[in-house]
Amino acid sequence: MQPETLARWLDTGKDDDGRDVVLLDTRNIDEVVHGSFSNALIFPINRFTDLPKAVDLLKPELEGKTIVSFCTGGIRCEKSVLRMQNDGYRNCYQLEGGILGYFEKVGGRHYDGRCFVFDDRIALDPTLEPLIDDIGFGHSSAFGGPIRMPTVEKLAAGGLKYNRFHTTALCSPTRTALLTGHNHHANN
């Protein structure tokens, strides 16, 4: 599905046939904490291989709806759609070009936050500008800080909070420890 079509569907919440549209984020939790589409289904998975089991738990809720899966660049969402179609889901689509393709063609409409990119291990905003900041644990809105992090807020509201945070003298290991929940030594 083309980004422009998805944006139009998200404007109304319905596809061209009047079915509710459900967005399915196929990325790992380490990526999702940077941002996602508003109201997307987000799963706290560590590996893409964990996604099918997570999706199957929601099968009754997805019946009769149009599902649009998305990822960073379009590979994992394509795989997820093929699997869902094989498992009997109807009206499944992938976002052509992924989030980055959406940013290029539509901008940030309906997207909260940034998109993590593995190439340089950075997060890009909808104008494809990299994240350049130095935040600490207390800066996140999920922990009462001034920096709005809607995806982290959504995860925190669902009970997922990182509470064994460790700071370092460098901002990069500190940031990845905050975003992933892993020890800063494991975030190279």
Short mmCIF file of C-alpha atoms in Angstrom, two decimals:
data_model
loop_
_atom_site.label_atom_id
_atom_site.label_comp_id
_atom_site.label_asym_id
_atom_site.label_seq_id
_atom_site.Cartn_x
_atom_site.Cartn_y
_atom_site.Cartn_z
CA MET A 1 0.00 0.00 0.00
CA GLN A 2 1.26 3.43 -0.89
CA PRO A 3 1.95 5.92 1.93
CA GLU A 4 -0.53 8.44 0.51
CA THR A 5 -3.32 5.84 0.67
CA LEU A 6 -2.49 4.97 4.25
CA ALA A 7 -2.50 8.65 5.25
CA ARG A 8 -5.93 9.07 3.65
CA TRP A 9 -7.25 5.99 5.46
CA LEU A 10 -5.82 7.22 8.78
CA ASP A 11 -7.54 10.57 8.30
CA THR A 12 -10.90 8.76 8.53
CA GLY A 13 -9.94 5.57 10.38
CA LYS A 14 -11.54 3.54 7.56
CA ASP A 15 -10.36 1.93 4.35
CA ASP A 16 -12.03 2.56 0.99
CA ASP A 17 -14.62 -0.15 1.74
CA GLY A 18 -15.54 1.32 5.13
CA ARG A 19 -13.67 -1.23 7.30
CA ASP A 20 -11.80 -0.09 10.40
CA VAL A 21 -8.05 0.22 9.83
CA VAL A 22 -5.63 -1.36 12.31
CA LEU A 23 -1.93 -0.54 12.18
CA LEU A 24 0.47 -3.30 13.19
CA ASP A 25 4.01 -2.30 14.21
CA THR A 26 6.27 -5.24 13.32
CA ARG A 27 9.45 -3.79 14.84
CA ASN A 28 11.26 -4.83 18.01
CA ILE A 29 10.68 -2.95 21.25
CA ASP A 30 14.18 -1.42 20.98
CA GLU A 31 13.00 0.40 17.85
CA VAL A 32 9.42 1.12 18.88
CA VAL A 33 10.41 3.17 21.93
CA HIS A 34 11.62 5.91 19.58
CA GLY A 35 8.18 6.33 17.99
CA SER A 36 5.31 4.74 16.11
CA PHE A 37 2.09 5.58 14.33
CA SER A 38 -0.68 6.91 16.56
CA ASN A 39 -2.89 4.11 17.89
CA ALA A 40 -0.77 1.36 16.29
CA LEU A 41 -0.71 -2.08 17.88
CA ILE A 42 2.68 -2.33 19.57
CA PHE A 43 4.05 -5.56 20.95
CA PRO A 44 6.87 -5.74 23.52
CA ILE A 45 8.85 -8.23 21.43
CA ASN A 46 12.61 -8.60 21.33
CA ARG A 47 12.79 -10.49 18.03
CA PHE A 48 10.72 -10.45 14.86
CA THR A 49 10.20 -14.20 15.28
CA ASP A 50 8.11 -13.42 18.39
CA LEU A 51 5.58 -11.42 16.33
CA PRO A 52 3.35 -14.24 15.00
CA LYS A 53 2.50 -15.49 18.50
CA ALA A 54 1.72 -11.93 19.65
CA VAL A 55 -0.53 -11.28 16.64
CA ASP A 56 -2.37 -14.59 17.06
CA LEU A 57 -3.47 -13.54 20.55
CA LEU A 58 -5.41 -10.66 18.95
CA LYS A 59 -7.01 -12.63 16.10
CA PRO A 60 -10.62 -12.17 17.37
CA GLU A 61 -10.09 -8.39 17.65
CA LEU A 62 -8.67 -8.20 14.12
CA GLU A 63 -11.52 -10.06 12.42
CA GLY A 64 -13.30 -7.95 9.78
CA LYS A 65 -10.76 -5.14 9.94
CA THR A 66 -8.14 -3.99 7.47
CA ILE A 67 -4.64 -4.61 8.82
CA VAL A 68 -1.70 -2.52 7.65
CA SER A 69 1.65 -3.73 8.90
CA PHE A 70 4.66 -1.46 8.89
CA CYS A 71 8.33 -1.48 9.77
CA THR A 72 11.34 0.75 9.16
CA GLY A 73 11.96 0.07 5.48
CA GLY A 74 9.47 -2.53 4.28
CA ILE A 75 11.06 -5.97 4.73
CA ARG A 76 9.66 -7.26 8.02
CA CYS A 77 6.20 -5.89 7.31
CA GLU A 78 6.17 -7.74 3.98
CA LYS A 79 7.06 -10.99 5.76
CA SER A 80 4.38 -10.43 8.40
CA VAL A 81 1.66 -9.83 5.80
CA LEU A 82 2.55 -13.01 3.94
CA ARG A 83 2.35 -15.00 7.16
CA MET A 84 -0.96 -13.41 8.21
CA GLN A 85 -2.47 -14.10 4.79
CA ASN A 86 -1.27 -17.70 5.05
CA ASP A 87 -2.95 -17.91 8.49
CA GLY A 88 -6.29 -16.78 7.08
CA TYR A 89 -6.28 -13.05 7.78
CA ARG A 90 -8.05 -11.11 5.05
CA ASN A 91 -7.47 -7.51 4.02
CA CYS A 92 -3.80 -7.39 5.06
CA TYR A 93 -1.42 -4.87 3.54
CA GLN A 94 2.11 -3.68 4.08
CA LEU A 95 3.21 -0.07 4.01
CA GLU A 96 5.28 0.29 0.84
CA GLY A 97 8.72 1.65 1.74
CA GLY A 98 8.00 1.35 5.45
CA ILE A 99 8.08 4.29 7.84
CA LEU A 100 10.95 5.95 5.99
CA GLY A 101 9.01 5.81 2.71
CA TYR A 102 6.00 7.28 4.52
CA PHE A 103 8.14 10.12 5.88
CA GLU A 104 9.49 10.86 2.39
CA LYS A 105 6.06 10.97 0.73
CA VAL A 106 3.70 12.13 3.49
CA GLY A 107 5.82 13.56 6.30
CA GLY A 108 4.98 12.94 9.92
CA ARG A 109 1.17 13.04 9.75
CA HIS A 110 -0.26 10.37 12.11
CA TYR A 111 3.22 9.46 13.43
CA ASP A 112 4.42 10.15 16.99
CA GLY A 113 8.13 10.42 17.63
CA ARG A 114 11.05 9.23 15.54
CA CYS A 115 12.08 6.14 13.59
CA PHE A 116 15.15 4.18 14.67
CA VAL A 117 17.45 3.29 11.76
CA PHE A 118 19.97 0.47 12.14
CA ASP A 119 22.33 1.75 9.45
CA ASP A 120 23.80 4.39 11.74
CA ARG A 121 21.95 3.37 14.95
CA ILE A 122 20.15 6.69 15.02
CA ALA A 123 16.57 7.85 15.23
CA LEU A 124 15.16 10.04 12.45
CA ASP A 125 12.24 12.45 12.72
CA PRO A 126 9.62 12.77 9.95
CA THR A 127 11.84 15.24 8.07
CA LEU A 128 14.54 12.51 8.15
CA GLU A 129 16.73 14.56 10.48
CA PRO A 130 18.72 12.57 13.08
CA LEU A 131 18.14 12.72 16.81
CA ILE A 132 20.81 14.83 18.44
CA ASP A 133 20.24 15.25 22.15
CA ASP A 134 21.38 14.20 25.56
CA ILE A 135 18.56 13.04 27.76
CA GLY A 136 18.56 11.20 31.01
CA PHE A 137 16.14 8.96 32.80
CA GLY A 138 14.15 11.78 34.41
CA HIS A 139 13.66 13.73 31.20
CA SER A 140 11.07 11.33 29.74
CA SER A 141 7.42 12.33 30.14
CA ALA A 142 6.72 8.73 31.20
CA PHE A 143 8.69 9.49 34.37
CA GLY A 144 7.40 13.03 34.91
CA GLY A 145 9.98 14.83 32.79
CA PRO A 146 9.45 17.60 30.23
CA ILE A 147 10.33 15.65 27.06
CA ARG A 148 7.19 14.17 25.52
CA MET A 149 7.77 10.56 24.51
CA PRO A 150 4.32 9.27 23.46
CA THR A 151 5.41 5.74 22.63
CA VAL A 152 7.25 5.32 25.93
CA GLU A 153 4.17 6.78 27.69
CA LYS A 154 1.97 4.21 25.93
CA LEU A 155 4.28 1.35 26.97
CA ALA A 156 4.49 2.69 30.53
CA ALA A 157 0.69 2.93 30.74
CA GLY A 158 0.60 -0.76 29.82
CA GLY A 159 2.95 -1.58 32.68
CA LEU A 160 6.31 -1.60 30.90
CA LYS A 161 8.72 0.78 32.62
CA TYR A 162 12.47 0.60 32.80
CA ASN A 163 13.31 1.01 36.45
CA ARG A 164 16.87 -0.31 36.68
CA PHE A 165 18.38 2.54 34.77
CA HIS A 166 22.12 3.09 34.81
CA THR A 167 23.79 6.28 33.65
CA THR A 168 27.25 6.56 32.17
CA ALA A 169 29.57 9.44 31.40
CA LEU A 170 28.64 9.23 27.73
CA CYS A 171 25.17 10.04 26.43
CA SER A 172 25.00 7.30 23.78
CA PRO A 173 25.29 4.28 26.14
CA THR A 174 22.97 6.03 28.58
CA ARG A 175 20.37 6.65 25.87
CA THR A 176 20.46 3.07 24.60
CA ALA A 177 20.22 1.72 28.14
CA LEU A 178 17.13 3.88 28.68
CA LEU A 179 15.57 2.93 25.36
CA THR A 180 16.32 -0.81 25.45
CA GLY A 181 16.37 -1.62 29.16
CA HIS A 182 19.67 -3.44 28.63
CA ASN A 183 22.90 -2.91 30.55
CA HIS A 184 24.91 -0.09 28.97
CA HIS A 185 27.80 -2.48 28.29
CA ALA A 186 25.57 -4.48 25.91
CA ASN A 187 24.69 -1.43 23.80
CA ASN A 188 27.53 -1.04 21.33
#
